[in-house]
Amino acid sequence: MAPKQIIAKMLNNDLFSKWLNLKIVLIKSGECKLELLISKNMTNGFKIAHGGISYSLGDSCLAFAANAKGYIALTKKSSVKYIKQVKEGDQLKAHAFEMEDSSKFKVNITNQYDEKVAEIIGLVHYTSTKWIS
């Protein structure tokens, strides 16, 4: 399957990513770019975006980039570094790409001013199962 078909199939059953209202900007084997608008219901008691929102954006971006390579991939380890607060109305962009080790990915998350707000490093496990139509 082509990368765009794989991601369409993944999104078809991914209710959480649908709830986030993710916009796919780029999808190709080993790389993905997504965008997300921070809404009021994504904020916490401090009126900033819940950390889980930035993490979830990055996690979906990583999953799409890895699975776009054609085999079912699962994240087995990840870490997030929060750099800057995110607020309601911010437009976040996530860019996931393969690192030197093809099972390791980096996700940079930036805001509408191209300021880095978070970074995720993830390690994926590729199964032997290919994505099929």
CSV table of C-alpha atoms in Angstrom, one decimal:
chain,number,residue,atom,x,y,z
A,1,MET,CA,0.0,0.0,0.0
A,2,ALA,CA,1.1,3.6,-0.6
A,3,PRO,CA,1.8,5.7,2.4
A,4,LYS,CA,-1.3,7.9,2.0
A,5,GLN,CA,-3.5,4.8,1.8
A,6,ILE,CA,-2.0,3.4,4.9
A,7,ILE,CA,-2.6,6.6,6.9
A,8,ALA,CA,-6.2,6.8,5.6
A,9,LYS,CA,-6.8,3.3,6.8
A,10,MET,CA,-5.2,4.1,10.2
A,11,LEU,CA,-7.3,7.2,10.6
A,12,ASN,CA,-10.5,5.4,9.7
A,13,ASN,CA,-10.4,3.7,13.1
A,14,ASP,CA,-8.5,6.2,15.1
A,15,LEU,CA,-11.2,8.1,17.0
A,16,PHE,CA,-8.7,10.0,19.2
A,17,SER,CA,-6.7,11.4,16.2
A,18,LYS,CA,-10.1,12.4,14.7
A,19,TRP,CA,-11.1,14.1,17.9
A,20,LEU,CA,-7.8,16.1,17.8
A,21,ASN,CA,-8.9,17.2,14.3
A,22,LEU,CA,-5.4,16.5,12.9
A,23,LYS,CA,-4.6,17.9,9.4
A,24,ILE,CA,-2.1,15.9,7.4
A,25,VAL,CA,0.4,18.1,5.6
A,26,LEU,CA,2.8,15.5,4.4
A,27,ILE,CA,3.0,11.8,4.4
A,28,LYS,CA,5.7,9.7,2.9
A,29,SER,CA,7.7,6.6,3.9
A,30,GLY,CA,9.5,7.4,7.2
A,31,GLU,CA,8.2,11.0,7.4
A,32,CYS,CA,5.1,12.8,8.4
A,33,LYS,CA,3.9,16.4,9.0
A,34,LEU,CA,0.7,17.2,10.9
A,35,GLU,CA,-1.0,20.4,12.1
A,36,LEU,CA,-3.4,20.9,15.0
A,37,LEU,CA,-5.3,24.0,16.3
A,38,ILE,CA,-5.4,24.2,20.1
A,39,SER,CA,-9.0,24.5,21.2
A,40,LYS,CA,-10.4,25.6,24.6
A,41,ASN,CA,-11.3,22.0,25.5
A,42,MET,CA,-7.6,21.0,25.2
A,43,THR,CA,-6.5,23.3,28.0
A,44,ASN,CA,-6.0,22.5,31.7
A,45,GLY,CA,-6.6,24.4,34.9
A,46,PHE,CA,-3.7,26.8,34.2
A,47,LYS,CA,-5.4,27.8,30.8
A,48,ILE,CA,-2.5,26.2,28.9
A,49,ALA,CA,-2.7,23.2,26.6
A,50,HIS,CA,-2.6,19.9,28.5
A,51,GLY,CA,0.8,18.3,27.9
A,52,GLY,CA,-0.9,15.2,26.6
A,53,ILE,CA,-2.1,17.2,23.6
A,54,SER,CA,1.4,18.0,22.3
A,55,TYR,CA,2.5,14.5,23.1
A,56,SER,CA,-0.5,13.0,21.3
A,57,LEU,CA,0.1,15.1,18.2
A,58,GLY,CA,3.7,13.9,18.2
A,59,ASP,CA,2.8,10.3,18.9
A,60,SER,CA,0.3,10.2,16.0
A,61,CYS,CA,2.9,11.9,13.7
A,62,LEU,CA,5.5,9.3,14.7
A,63,ALA,CA,3.1,6.4,14.2
A,64,PHE,CA,2.1,7.7,10.7
A,65,ALA,CA,5.7,8.2,9.7
A,66,ALA,CA,6.7,4.7,10.8
A,67,ASN,CA,3.7,2.9,9.4
A,68,ALA,CA,4.0,4.7,6.1
A,69,LYS,CA,7.0,2.5,5.5
A,70,GLY,CA,4.6,-0.4,4.7
A,71,TYR,CA,4.8,-2.6,7.8
A,72,ILE,CA,2.6,-2.4,10.9
A,73,ALA,CA,4.8,-0.5,13.5
A,74,LEU,CA,4.2,0.0,17.2
A,75,THR,CA,5.9,2.5,19.4
A,76,LYS,CA,7.8,0.6,22.1
A,77,LYS,CA,9.5,3.5,23.9
A,78,SER,CA,9.2,7.3,23.7
A,79,SER,CA,10.2,10.4,25.7
A,80,VAL,CA,9.0,13.9,25.4
A,81,LYS,CA,10.7,17.2,26.3
A,82,TYR,CA,8.4,20.2,26.8
A,83,ILE,CA,10.1,23.5,25.8
A,84,LYS,CA,7.4,26.2,25.7
A,85,GLN,CA,3.9,26.7,26.9
A,86,VAL,CA,1.1,26.1,24.4
A,87,LYS,CA,-2.2,28.1,24.6
A,88,GLU,CA,-5.7,28.1,23.2
A,89,GLY,CA,-5.5,29.3,19.6
A,90,ASP,CA,-2.0,28.2,18.9
A,91,GLN,CA,-1.4,26.3,15.7
A,92,LEU,CA,0.9,23.4,16.3
A,93,LYS,CA,3.0,21.6,13.6
A,94,ALA,CA,4.6,18.3,14.1
A,95,HIS,CA,7.3,16.9,11.9
A,96,ALA,CA,8.3,13.2,12.4
A,97,PHE,CA,11.3,11.7,10.6
A,98,GLU,CA,13.6,8.7,10.8
A,99,MET,CA,16.9,9.0,12.5
A,100,GLU,CA,20.1,7.1,11.5
A,101,ASP,CA,18.6,3.9,13.1
A,102,SER,CA,15.5,3.2,11.0
A,103,SER,CA,13.6,2.2,14.1
A,104,LYS,CA,14.3,5.5,15.8
A,105,PHE,CA,12.3,8.7,15.1
A,106,LYS,CA,12.4,12.3,16.2
A,107,VAL,CA,9.4,14.5,16.2
A,108,ASN,CA,9.7,18.3,16.4
A,109,ILE,CA,6.6,20.2,17.5
A,110,THR,CA,6.5,23.9,16.7
A,111,ASN,CA,3.9,26.7,17.1
A,112,GLN,CA,2.7,29.2,14.5
A,113,TYR,CA,5.8,31.3,15.1
A,114,ASP,CA,8.1,28.3,14.3
A,115,GLU,CA,9.2,28.2,17.9
A,116,LYS,CA,9.9,24.7,19.1
A,117,VAL,CA,7.4,23.8,21.9
A,118,ALA,CA,8.2,20.1,22.3
A,119,GLU,CA,10.3,17.3,21.1
A,120,ILE,CA,9.7,13.5,21.1
A,121,ILE,CA,12.2,10.7,20.5
A,122,GLY,CA,10.6,7.4,19.9
A,123,LEU,CA,11.7,3.8,19.2
A,124,VAL,CA,9.3,1.6,17.1
A,125,HIS,CA,9.0,-2.1,16.6
A,126,TYR,CA,8.3,-3.2,13.1
A,127,THR,CA,6.1,-6.3,12.8
A,128,SER,CA,6.4,-8.7,9.9
A,129,THR,CA,2.9,-7.8,8.9
A,130,LYS,CA,2.6,-5.6,5.7
A,131,TRP,CA,-0.2,-3.1,5.3
A,132,ILE,CA,-2.7,-4.5,2.8
A,133,SER,CA,-5.8,-3.0,1.2
